[in-house]
Coordinates of C-alpha atoms and ligand atoms in Angstrom, one line a residue:
M112 CA -115.5 -84.3 -42.2
M113 CA -115.8 -81.1 -43.1
A114 CA -112.4 -79.3 -44.1
K115 CA -109.5 -77.7 -41.6
N116 CA -109.7 -74.3 -42.1
K117 CA -106.5 -73.2 -43.2
K118 CA -104.6 -70.2 -40.5
T119 CA -104.6 -67.0 -42.9
F120 CA -101.7 -64.3 -41.6
F121 CA -99.2 -61.4 -42.8
I122 CA -95.9 -62.7 -44.3
K123 CA -93.5 -59.1 -45.7
I124 CA -91.9 -59.5 -48.7
N125 CA -89.5 -56.7 -49.5
G126 CA -91.3 -54.5 -46.8
K127 CA -94.7 -54.5 -48.2
D128 CA -97.2 -56.5 -46.0
Y129 CA -99.1 -59.7 -48.1
R130 CA -101.8 -61.8 -46.7
A131 CA -101.0 -65.7 -46.5
K132 CA -102.0 -68.8 -46.2
E133 CA -100.9 -72.3 -44.6
G134 CA -99.3 -74.5 -46.6
Q135 CA -98.6 -71.9 -49.5
T136 CA -95.0 -71.7 -50.1
I137 CA -92.9 -68.2 -50.5
L138 CA -93.4 -68.4 -54.4
D139 CA -97.0 -69.0 -54.1
V140 CA -97.5 -66.5 -51.9
A141 CA -95.1 -64.0 -54.8
L142 CA -96.9 -65.3 -58.1
K143 CA -100.3 -64.4 -56.5
N144 CA -98.8 -60.8 -55.8
K145 CA -97.1 -60.6 -59.2
I146 CA -93.4 -60.4 -57.4
F147 CA -91.5 -61.8 -60.2
I148 CA -88.9 -64.3 -58.7
T149 CA -86.3 -66.2 -60.7
R150 CA -87.3 -69.9 -61.0
L151 CA -86.5 -73.0 -63.6
C152 CA -87.1 -76.0 -62.5
Y153 CA -90.9 -75.3 -61.0
H154 CA -94.2 -75.5 -63.0
P155 CA -97.7 -75.0 -61.6
D156 CA -98.7 -78.9 -63.4
T157 CA -96.0 -80.7 -61.4
V158 CA -94.6 -81.8 -57.6
V159 CA -92.5 -79.4 -57.1
Q160 CA -88.5 -80.1 -57.9
G161 CA -86.0 -77.6 -56.3
S162 CA -83.6 -78.8 -58.3
C163 CA -81.8 -75.3 -60.3
R164 CA -82.3 -73.1 -56.6
L165 CA -82.8 -70.0 -58.7
C166 CA -85.4 -69.3 -56.8
L167 CA -83.1 -68.1 -53.5
V168 CA -83.9 -65.6 -51.3
E169 CA -83.4 -64.0 -47.9
I170 CA -85.5 -64.6 -44.7
K171 CA -84.1 -61.8 -42.2
G172 CA -83.7 -63.8 -38.5
K173 CA -83.2 -67.3 -40.6
K174 CA -79.0 -67.9 -42.1
G175 CA -78.7 -69.0 -45.4
L176 CA -80.5 -68.6 -48.4
F177 CA -83.8 -70.7 -49.3
T178 CA -85.6 -72.0 -52.3
S179 CA -88.7 -70.3 -52.6
C180 CA -90.2 -73.1 -54.7
N181 CA -91.0 -75.1 -51.4
T182 CA -90.4 -73.4 -48.8
Q183 CA -93.5 -72.7 -46.9
V184 CA -94.7 -69.4 -45.5
E185 CA -94.7 -68.7 -41.2
P186 CA -96.5 -66.0 -40.2
H187 CA -94.3 -62.5 -39.4
M188 CA -91.7 -63.9 -41.9
D189 CA -89.5 -60.5 -43.4
I190 CA -88.5 -62.2 -47.1
L191 CA -86.1 -60.4 -49.4
T192 CA -86.1 -61.3 -53.1
D193 CA -83.0 -59.9 -53.8
S194 CA -79.6 -58.5 -52.2
E195 CA -75.9 -58.6 -52.4
A196 CA -76.2 -62.4 -51.4
I197 CA -78.7 -63.9 -53.4
S198 CA -77.2 -62.4 -56.6
R199 CA -73.7 -63.9 -55.7
A200 CA -75.6 -67.5 -55.8
K201 CA -77.7 -67.6 -58.0
K202 CA -75.2 -66.5 -60.7
T203 CA -73.0 -69.7 -58.8
N204 CA -76.4 -71.5 -59.2
L205 CA -76.8 -70.3 -63.5
E206 CA -73.0 -70.8 -64.2
L207 CA -73.3 -74.5 -62.8
I208 CA -76.4 -75.2 -64.8
F209 CA -75.3 -73.7 -67.6
T210 CA -71.8 -76.8 -67.2
E211 CA -75.2 -78.7 -67.8
H212 CA -77.0 -77.0 -70.9
C213 CA -75.2 -77.0 -74.6
E214 CA -76.4 -74.0 -76.4
E215 CA -77.9 -75.1 -79.4
C216 CA -79.9 -72.3 -80.3
G217 CA -81.2 -72.3 -83.4
D218 CA -83.7 -74.6 -83.3
C219 CA -84.1 -74.6 -79.5
I220 CA -88.5 -73.9 -78.9
Y221 CA -86.9 -70.9 -76.8
Q222 CA -84.7 -69.0 -79.4
Y223 CA -87.2 -65.5 -79.2
S224 CA -87.9 -66.1 -75.8
C225 CA -84.5 -67.8 -73.9
T226 CA -85.1 -67.8 -69.3
I227 CA -81.6 -68.9 -69.1
K228 CA -80.1 -66.3 -71.4
D229 CA -82.2 -64.0 -70.0
F230 CA -81.5 -64.4 -66.8
A231 CA -77.5 -65.0 -67.4
K232 CA -78.0 -61.2 -68.6
K233 CA -79.4 -60.5 -65.0
Y234 CA -76.7 -62.0 -63.0
N235 CA -73.5 -61.0 -65.5
V236 CA -72.9 -64.9 -65.9
K237 CA -70.3 -65.9 -68.4
I238 CA -72.1 -68.6 -70.2
N239 CA -69.1 -70.6 -71.0
K240 CA -66.8 -69.7 -67.5
F241 CA -67.1 -73.7 -67.4
P242 CA -66.4 -76.4 -69.9
D243 CA -70.1 -78.3 -70.8
R244 CA -69.9 -81.3 -69.2
K245 CA -72.3 -83.0 -71.9
K246 CA -70.9 -82.3 -74.5
N247 CA -70.6 -85.4 -75.7
H248 CA -74.1 -86.7 -74.7
P249 CA -76.7 -87.7 -77.4
V250 CA -79.5 -86.9 -79.0
H251 CA -82.6 -89.5 -78.4
E252 CA -85.2 -90.8 -81.5
F253 CA -88.6 -91.3 -80.6
G254 CA -90.1 -92.7 -82.8
P255 CA -90.9 -89.8 -85.8
A256 CA -92.7 -87.9 -83.9
L257 CA -89.5 -86.4 -81.1
L258 CA -85.9 -85.7 -80.2
F259 CA -84.5 -85.6 -76.5
D260 CA -81.4 -83.6 -76.8
S261 CA -79.8 -84.9 -73.5
K262 CA -76.4 -82.6 -74.6
K263 CA -78.6 -79.5 -73.1
C264 CA -80.8 -81.6 -70.3
I265 CA -80.1 -79.5 -66.7
D266 CA -81.8 -83.1 -65.0
C267 CA -84.3 -81.0 -63.3
G268 CA -86.8 -83.2 -63.2
I269 CA -89.7 -81.3 -64.5
C270 CA -89.6 -83.6 -67.7
V271 CA -90.0 -86.7 -65.4
D272 CA -92.8 -85.7 -63.1
I273 CA -94.6 -84.8 -66.3
C274 CA -94.2 -87.6 -68.2
K275 CA -95.8 -89.5 -65.0
K276 CA -98.7 -87.3 -64.7
V277 CA -99.1 -88.0 -67.9
G278 CA -98.8 -92.4 -67.4
A279 CA -96.7 -93.3 -69.9
C280 CA -94.2 -93.1 -67.3
F281 CA -91.1 -93.6 -70.1
L282 CA -88.5 -90.9 -68.7
E283 CA -86.6 -91.5 -65.9
F284 CA -83.4 -90.8 -63.8
E285 CA -80.6 -92.5 -64.7
K286 CA -77.2 -93.1 -62.7
V287 CA -74.8 -92.0 -65.2
G288 CA -70.9 -92.4 -63.6
D289 CA -71.4 -90.1 -60.7
F290 CA -74.9 -88.6 -61.8
Y291 CA -78.6 -89.1 -61.8
E292 CA -79.6 -88.2 -65.1
V293 CA -82.9 -88.4 -68.0
M294 CA -83.2 -90.8 -69.6
P295 CA -85.5 -92.7 -71.9
S296 CA -86.7 -96.0 -70.1
S297 CA -85.2 -99.0 -71.1
K298 CA -88.0 -101.5 -69.4
P299 CA -89.5 -103.4 -71.9
D300 CA -93.2 -102.2 -70.5
K301 CA -92.7 -98.1 -70.9
D302 CA -93.2 -96.3 -74.1
C303 CA -93.2 -93.0 -75.5
I304 CA -96.3 -92.4 -76.4
Y305 CA -95.6 -89.1 -78.4
C306 CA -97.7 -86.9 -76.3
G307 CA -95.0 -84.4 -76.4
Q308 CA -95.5 -82.3 -73.1
C309 CA -92.2 -83.0 -72.2
I310 CA -91.5 -80.2 -74.8
T311 CA -93.9 -78.2 -73.1
H312 CA -92.7 -78.0 -70.1
C313 CA -89.2 -78.8 -70.5
P314 CA -87.7 -75.1 -69.4
V315 CA -84.9 -75.0 -71.1
G316 CA -85.4 -77.2 -74.6
A317 CA -84.1 -80.3 -74.4
F318 CA -87.3 -81.9 -76.0
E319 CA -88.5 -81.2 -79.3
G320 CA -91.0 -82.5 -81.8
V321 CA -88.3 -84.4 -85.2
G322 CA -88.7 -80.5 -87.5
E323 CA -89.5 -80.6 -91.0
F324 CA -88.6 -77.2 -91.9
E325 CA -86.2 -78.4 -94.8
A326 CA -89.0 -81.0 -96.0
I327 CA -91.1 -78.5 -96.3
E328 CA -89.0 -76.0 -97.7
N329 CA -88.8 -77.7 -100.7
P330 CA -92.5 -77.9 -101.7
L331 CA -93.2 -74.6 -100.7
Q332 CA -90.3 -72.9 -103.9
Q333 CA -91.5 -76.1 -106.3
K334 CA -95.2 -75.5 -105.8
D335 CA -95.1 -74.3 -109.2
Q336 CA -93.4 -77.1 -110.7
G337 CA -96.2 -80.0 -111.3
K338 CA -97.1 -80.2 -107.8
T339 CA -100.6 -78.4 -105.7
V340 CA -99.1 -77.7 -101.7
V341 CA -102.4 -77.3 -99.8
F342 CA -102.2 -76.1 -96.0
Q343 CA -105.0 -77.1 -93.6
F344 CA -104.6 -76.4 -89.6
A345 CA -106.1 -77.9 -87.1
P346 CA -109.1 -76.8 -84.9
S347 CA -107.6 -75.9 -82.1
I348 CA -104.8 -74.0 -83.8
R349 CA -106.7 -70.5 -84.2
S350 CA -107.4 -69.4 -80.0
T351 CA -103.1 -70.6 -80.1
I352 CA -101.1 -69.7 -82.5
G353 CA -101.7 -65.9 -81.8
E354 CA -99.9 -66.5 -78.9
E355 CA -96.7 -67.0 -80.7
F356 CA -96.9 -63.4 -81.9
G357 CA -98.1 -61.8 -78.8
M358 CA -101.4 -62.1 -79.2
P359 CA -103.6 -62.1 -75.8
Y360 CA -104.6 -65.5 -74.5
G361 CA -107.1 -66.9 -76.2
S362 CA -107.1 -64.8 -79.3
V363 CA -109.0 -65.9 -82.4
V364 CA -106.9 -65.5 -85.6
T365 CA -108.4 -68.0 -88.3
G366 CA -108.8 -65.2 -90.8
R367 CA -105.5 -64.4 -90.2
L368 CA -103.7 -67.5 -90.4
I369 CA -105.2 -68.4 -93.1
G370 CA -104.2 -65.1 -94.9
A371 CA -100.5 -65.4 -93.1
I372 CA -100.7 -68.8 -95.1
K373 CA -101.7 -67.3 -98.5
Q374 CA -98.8 -64.4 -97.9
L375 CA -96.3 -68.2 -98.0
G376 CA -98.0 -68.4 -101.6
I377 CA -100.0 -71.3 -100.5
E378 CA -103.5 -70.9 -102.7
H379 CA -105.3 -73.8 -101.0
V380 CA -106.1 -73.2 -97.4
F381 CA -108.4 -76.0 -95.7
D382 CA -109.9 -76.2 -92.1
V383 CA -109.4 -79.8 -90.6
S384 CA -112.7 -78.9 -88.5
V385 CA -114.2 -80.2 -91.4
G386 CA -112.7 -83.1 -91.2
A387 CA -113.6 -83.4 -87.8
D388 CA -118.0 -82.6 -88.8
V389 CA -117.3 -85.8 -91.5
T390 CA -115.9 -87.8 -87.7
T391 CA -118.5 -86.6 -86.2
I392 CA -121.0 -88.3 -88.7
E393 CA -119.4 -91.2 -88.5
E394 CA -118.1 -92.1 -84.7
A395 CA -122.3 -90.6 -83.8
N396 CA -123.4 -93.5 -86.8
E397 CA -121.0 -96.2 -84.4
L398 CA -122.2 -95.1 -81.5
V399 CA -125.6 -95.5 -82.3
E400 CA -125.5 -98.6 -83.9
R401 CA -123.4 -100.5 -80.9
L402 CA -125.9 -98.9 -78.2
N403 CA -128.5 -100.7 -80.8
D404 CA -126.5 -104.4 -80.9
D405 CA -126.6 -106.2 -78.1
Q406 CA -123.7 -108.1 -78.9
A407 CA -121.2 -104.8 -79.6
V408 CA -118.4 -104.4 -78.0
L409 CA -119.2 -101.3 -75.4
P410 CA -118.5 -98.7 -74.3
M411 CA -117.1 -96.8 -77.3
F412 CA -113.3 -95.1 -77.2
T413 CA -112.8 -91.9 -79.2
S414 CA -109.9 -92.6 -81.4
C415 CA -109.1 -89.7 -82.8
C416 CA -105.7 -88.8 -80.5
P417 CA -103.0 -90.4 -81.8
G418 CA -101.1 -90.3 -78.5
W419 CA -104.0 -92.2 -76.5
V420 CA -104.0 -94.8 -79.0
K421 CA -100.8 -95.4 -78.8
Y422 CA -101.1 -95.5 -75.6
L423 CA -104.1 -98.0 -75.9
E424 CA -102.2 -100.4 -77.9
F425 CA -99.1 -100.8 -76.0
Y426 CA -100.5 -100.3 -72.4
Y427 CA -104.0 -101.9 -72.9
P428 CA -104.2 -103.8 -76.3
E429 CA -106.6 -105.8 -75.3
F430 CA -109.3 -103.0 -74.9
I431 CA -108.5 -102.0 -78.8
P432 CA -111.8 -103.3 -80.0
H433 CA -113.6 -100.8 -78.1
L434 CA -111.8 -98.1 -80.4
T435 CA -114.0 -96.1 -82.4
T436 CA -113.0 -97.0 -86.2
V437 CA -113.7 -93.6 -87.3
R438 CA -109.9 -91.6 -88.3
S439 CA -109.0 -88.4 -86.9
P440 CA -110.1 -85.6 -88.4
Q441 CA -107.0 -84.5 -89.8
I442 CA -106.6 -88.0 -92.0
I443 CA -109.8 -88.0 -92.6
M444 CA -109.0 -84.1 -93.9
G445 CA -106.0 -85.5 -96.0
G446 CA -108.1 -88.3 -97.6
L447 CA -110.6 -86.0 -98.7
I448 CA -108.3 -83.3 -100.5
K449 CA -106.4 -86.3 -102.8
T450 CA -109.9 -88.4 -103.5
Y451 CA -112.9 -86.0 -103.4
W452 CA -110.7 -82.4 -104.2
A453 CA -108.1 -83.9 -106.5
E454 CA -111.4 -85.3 -108.3
E455 CA -113.0 -82.2 -108.7
K456 CA -110.2 -80.5 -109.9
G457 CA -108.7 -83.3 -112.0
I458 CA -105.6 -83.3 -110.5
D459 CA -103.5 -86.7 -109.2
P460 CA -103.3 -86.9 -105.8
K461 CA -99.9 -88.2 -106.3
D462 CA -99.6 -84.5 -107.5
I463 CA -100.9 -83.1 -104.3
I464 CA -98.8 -82.4 -101.2
V465 CA -100.3 -82.0 -97.9
I466 CA -98.9 -80.5 -94.9
S467 CA -101.0 -80.3 -91.6
I468 CA -100.7 -77.8 -89.1
M469 CA -101.5 -79.2 -85.6
P470 CA -101.1 -79.0 -81.7
C471 CA -99.5 -82.2 -81.5
V472 CA -96.3 -84.3 -82.4
A473 CA -98.1 -87.1 -82.1
K474 CA -99.2 -86.5 -85.3
K475 CA -96.7 -86.4 -86.9
Y476 CA -96.2 -90.0 -85.9
E477 CA -99.8 -90.2 -87.0
I478 CA -99.2 -90.0 -90.7
E479 CA -96.7 -92.7 -91.0
R480 CA -99.2 -95.2 -89.0
P481 CA -99.5 -97.5 -92.8
E482 CA -103.1 -98.0 -91.6
V483 CA -103.7 -94.8 -92.5
M484 CA -103.1 -95.5 -96.4
I485 CA -105.8 -95.0 -98.8
G486 CA -104.1 -97.6 -101.2
D487 CA -100.6 -96.0 -102.0
I488 CA -102.2 -92.8 -101.0
K489 CA -100.9 -91.1 -98.1
P490 CA -103.0 -88.2 -97.1
V491 CA -101.4 -86.3 -95.0
D492 CA -97.7 -85.7 -96.4
H493 CA -96.0 -83.8 -93.6
V494 CA -96.7 -82.0 -90.1
L495 CA -96.1 -78.9 -88.3
T496 CA -96.7 -78.2 -85.2
T497 CA -98.0 -74.9 -84.0
R498 CA -94.7 -73.3 -82.9
E499 CA -93.2 -74.5 -86.3
F500 CA -95.6 -72.7 -88.3
A501 CA -95.3 -69.5 -86.2
Q502 CA -91.8 -70.1 -86.3
L503 CA -91.6 -70.7 -89.9
L504 CA -93.7 -67.6 -90.6
K505 CA -90.9 -65.7 -88.7
K506 CA -88.7 -66.9 -90.8
H507 CA -90.4 -65.3 -93.8
K508 CA -91.2 -62.2 -92.3
I509 CA -95.2 -62.7 -90.9
D510 CA -96.3 -61.2 -88.5
L511 CA -99.3 -62.6 -87.4
K512 CA -100.5 -59.7 -86.0
E513 CA -100.3 -57.4 -89.0
V514 CA -102.0 -60.0 -91.7
K515 CA -105.3 -59.3 -93.2
A516 CA -108.4 -61.7 -92.3
V517 CA -109.0 -63.7 -95.2
N518 CA -111.8 -65.6 -96.1
P519 CA -112.3 -69.1 -95.4
D520 CA -112.9 -71.5 -98.9
P521 CA -116.7 -71.7 -98.6
F522 CA -116.8 -75.8 -98.4
L523 CA -113.6 -77.1 -97.2
S524 CA -112.3 -74.4 -94.7
T525 CA -116.3 -74.0 -93.7
P526 CA -116.6 -75.9 -90.2
T527 CA -119.7 -76.4 -88.0
G528 CA -119.5 -74.8 -84.3
A529 CA -119.4 -78.8 -83.7
G530 CA -116.5 -79.1 -85.4
V531 CA -114.1 -76.4 -84.2
I532 CA -114.7 -77.6 -80.5
Y533 CA -112.7 -80.9 -81.2
G534 CA -109.6 -79.1 -80.4
A535 CA -111.2 -78.8 -76.2
S536 CA -111.2 -81.8 -73.7
G537 CA -114.6 -82.6 -73.9
G538 CA -115.3 -81.5 -77.3
V539 CA -115.0 -84.8 -79.3
M540 CA -117.7 -86.3 -77.5
E541 CA -119.9 -83.0 -77.2
S542 CA -120.0 -82.5 -81.0
A543 CA -121.1 -87.0 -81.7
L544 CA -123.6 -86.7 -78.7
R545 CA -125.3 -83.7 -80.6
T546 CA -125.8 -85.9 -83.8
A547 CA -126.1 -89.1 -82.5
Y548 CA -128.8 -88.0 -80.0
N549 CA -130.6 -86.2 -83.2
K550 CA -130.1 -89.6 -84.6
I551 CA -132.0 -91.6 -82.5
T552 CA -134.7 -89.3 -81.3
G553 CA -135.3 -87.3 -84.5
K554 CA -134.9 -83.6 -82.3
K555 CA -131.9 -81.9 -81.7
L556 CA -130.9 -81.7 -77.5
P557 CA -132.9 -79.9 -75.6
R558 CA -129.3 -77.3 -75.1
L559 CA -126.8 -77.8 -77.4
D560 CA -123.3 -76.4 -75.7
L561 CA -123.5 -80.1 -73.0
E562 CA -121.8 -77.7 -69.9
Q563 CA -121.2 -81.9 -68.2
V564 CA -118.6 -82.5 -70.5
R565 CA -116.5 -79.3 -70.8
G566 CA -113.5 -77.8 -68.8
I567 CA -110.2 -79.1 -67.7
N568 CA -111.0 -81.3 -65.8
G569 CA -108.5 -84.8 -65.6
L570 CA -111.2 -86.6 -65.6
K571 CA -115.4 -86.0 -66.2
K572 CA -118.3 -88.1 -65.7
A573 CA -121.9 -87.6 -67.0
E574 CA -125.1 -89.0 -67.6
I575 CA -127.0 -88.3 -70.6
E576 CA -130.7 -88.8 -71.3
I577 CA -131.7 -89.9 -74.9
N578 CA -135.0 -91.2 -75.5
G579 CA -135.8 -91.8 -71.4
K580 CA -132.9 -94.0 -71.5
K581 CA -129.5 -92.6 -69.9
L582 CA -126.1 -92.9 -71.8
K583 CA -123.0 -93.0 -69.7
V584 CA -120.7 -90.9 -70.4
G585 CA -116.4 -90.0 -69.2
V586 CA -114.1 -87.8 -70.7
A587 CA -110.5 -88.3 -69.9
N588 CA -107.7 -86.0 -70.5
G589 CA -103.8 -87.2 -69.2
A590 CA -103.3 -90.7 -69.9
A591 CA -103.4 -91.4 -66.3
N592 CA -106.8 -90.2 -66.3
A593 CA -107.6 -92.6 -68.7
K594 CA -105.8 -95.0 -66.8
K595 CA -108.6 -94.6 -64.6
I596 CA -111.3 -95.3 -66.2
L597 CA -110.1 -98.9 -67.7
E598 CA -108.7 -99.7 -64.5
E599 CA -112.6 -98.8 -63.7
L600 CA -113.9 -100.8 -66.5
K601 CA -112.3 -104.0 -65.9
E602 CA -114.1 -104.1 -62.6
N603 CA -116.9 -102.5 -63.8
P604 CA -117.5 -103.6 -68.0
S605 CA -121.0 -101.4 -68.5
A606 CA -119.4 -98.3 -65.6
Y607 CA -119.4 -96.3 -69.6
D608 CA -121.3 -96.5 -72.7
Y609 CA -118.7 -94.2 -74.2
V610 CA -115.7 -92.9 -73.4
E611 CA -113.8 -89.7 -74.8
M612 CA -109.7 -89.9 -74.0
M613 CA -107.3 -87.7 -74.6
A614 CA -103.6 -87.5 -73.9
C615 CA -102.6 -84.0 -73.2
F616 CA -104.3 -82.0 -70.8
G617 CA -107.2 -79.6 -72.0
G618 CA -107.2 -81.9 -74.3
C619 CA -105.9 -80.7 -77.8
I620 CA -105.3 -76.7 -76.9
G621 CA -102.7 -78.2 -74.7
G622 CA -101.4 -80.0 -76.8
G623 CA -97.4 -81.0 -77.2
G624 CA -96.9 -78.5 -80.1
Q625 CA -98.5 -75.9 -78.8
P626 CA -97.1 -72.7 -77.9
V627 CA -95.2 -71.6 -73.9
P628 CA -95.7 -71.3 -71.7
V629 CA -98.9 -73.1 -70.1
N630 CA -101.0 -73.6 -67.4
D631 CA -104.3 -74.7 -66.4
E632 CA -105.6 -70.5 -67.1
I633 CA -104.0 -70.5 -70.2
R634 CA -105.8 -73.7 -71.7
K635 CA -108.9 -72.3 -69.9
K636 CA -108.4 -69.3 -72.0
R637 CA -107.7 -71.2 -75.6
A638 CA -110.6 -73.8 -74.6
Q639 CA -113.6 -70.9 -73.8
A640 CA -112.2 -69.4 -77.0
L641 CA -113.3 -72.3 -79.2
Y642 CA -116.8 -72.4 -77.4
N643 CA -117.2 -68.8 -78.5
V644 CA -116.7 -69.5 -81.9
D645 CA -119.1 -72.6 -81.5
N646 CA -121.8 -70.4 -80.2
R647 CA -121.5 -67.6 -82.7
Q648 CA -121.6 -70.2 -85.1
N649 CA -125.0 -70.5 -87.3
V650 CA -124.5 -74.0 -88.2
R651 CA -123.4 -76.1 -84.6
M652 CA -124.7 -79.0 -85.5
A653 CA -122.4 -81.5 -88.5
E654 CA -124.7 -83.2 -90.1
D655 CA -126.2 -79.4 -91.1
S656 CA -123.3 -78.3 -92.5
P657 CA -124.0 -77.9 -96.2
F658 CA -120.8 -79.7 -97.3
V659 CA -121.2 -82.7 -95.1
K660 CA -124.9 -82.8 -96.8
S661 CA -123.3 -82.8 -100.2
L662 CA -120.3 -85.3 -99.8
Y663 CA -123.2 -87.9 -98.3
N664 CA -125.0 -87.1 -101.0
D665 CA -122.9 -87.8 -104.0
F666 CA -119.2 -88.9 -103.1
F667 CA -119.7 -91.2 -100.0
K668 CA -122.7 -92.5 -102.0
N669 CA -120.0 -94.8 -102.6
H670 CA -119.4 -97.0 -99.5
D671 CA -116.6 -98.1 -100.6
I672 CA -114.9 -94.3 -101.5
L673 CA -116.7 -93.5 -97.6
H674 CA -115.0 -96.9 -96.2
K675 CA -111.3 -96.1 -97.2
V676 CA -111.7 -92.1 -96.3
C677 CA -113.3 -92.4 -93.2
H678 CA -112.7 -95.7 -91.3
T679 CA -109.1 -97.4 -90.5
S680 CA -108.2 -100.2 -87.6
F681 CA -105.8 -101.0 -84.4
S682 CA -103.3 -103.6 -83.3
K683 CA -101.1 -104.1 -80.5
K684 CA -98.0 -102.4 -80.8
D685 CA -94.5 -103.9 -79.5
K686 CA -91.9 -100.8 -78.1
E687 CA -89.8 -99.1 -79.9
V688 CA -86.3 -100.1 -80.0
Y689 CA -84.1 -97.1 -77.4
P690 CA -82.0 -95.8 -77.6
K691 CA -81.8 -94.3 -81.1
T692 CA -79.3 -92.0 -81.1
S693 CA -77.2 -89.9 -82.5
N694 CA -74.6 -87.0 -81.3
Ligands
FES955 FE1 -87.2 -73.0 -56.6 FE2 -85.7 -74.2 -59.0 S1 -87.7 -73.3 -58.8 S2 -85.1 -75.0 -57.2

């Protein structure tokens, strides 16, 4: 059936004509035409909440004020976005919002760009006109990854919706006295998967990663007292951290990032994309082995996203045998630093402190998993998110824009293009398929760019022909999309051979530790920047990396070491005990 064409017509906003389409809201038309309307509880990733009432407008000929985010346009509507009545109403609504929100700005992710403070200034609002209703509300801790400060929550509902869209459905509204408030679910079948999408979507900074500033300031200062501090950064950081310093979306700043870390006094800076190259080799090997074994469990699932792994271990433990046993790039790289590199340099691994810069708060959880230990060696000691690292640089008065690019270390900071694209949804699969194809056919893929698995769509399916056989692949981002694949597999176990799953929208470039704001346009630019790096790279397949070759020809000849550094295990996880709270 043909989709019904939507009617277009003109409306007036502030006296000027604009083309509008049936079904659009006033805010949609305003945003499209770059007309600013204050708003707080609107996010393009979620359903319209309509709760903050800061997006009020007047419609000529109609009585009262209207919320522009959920009022649909009609032909000839004549709209005013500013008037005395609008300002008065917004001022009152803001004052009420401030009764819900205790200002604790020091560690807030919006400390340099606070929307509600800007609005307060604009509408001349006295922040403390009314007492804080929530001053005794608790801070909830979700594992070693996330904090929810309910004193700051304005109960707009964005986090509840995004948690549902991700697929965890862990945040919900509960009646507390006379109010409905956001709470972590007490239901036994709901748990946090640490994706952190609540952080990047909350407009008032009520969620944050568990900060490690104090923990890392110490190693930063003690680095001359017998400890060697090493920083490593995830593939996606190169195309996102620039935003924290006002650079355009999709700016690639690898050299500056290395330079900035060195300005902190750190000598050794490594690129986790190199660990990704090792993940690729191992994962492609495992895929080929499984495909060649009639008894093997298929499809094989990727396992480098700890949010996805937690989702599977908690919500679908019956699928655990599908996960590849290969460790994530962060854990492999940390393991290599504390084994291979430690041996090369003659340093006791116990004297090395590895600090990761990651796109994701679930990576804070991943390093605490007992399954990633190498004997008594913990591969990674601390994780800072992209935002936290930017905050650290600002604290040290380092402006990334002004930093001179520094060349990477020729081995541990020189990845292939295949390692860099891990940061985008579909990247892990594309990298592994480049290598698996080569392993099976002895030839390179005719086109290294596997467009079929790229892009920000939540669910992608493709068939890749290898030696006359069709390999059925699927890519899901957002656990709710992963759930669709899992449910499909229950009906049809041979629907796929290989599936990549990521908890966050767009993969790591949209991770819960990345800069805010975020939306599909921004995710596309961040991902494209990684593909551009891959395209410019001379070496685009993991097995062609000189470092990877030397590693397998020498250090990884010892299979026990290879197994300990590169492989892990998974098990059914129980619900964490909630609420873990403090005031
Ligand atoms: Fe419209 Fe909040 S943005 S009510």
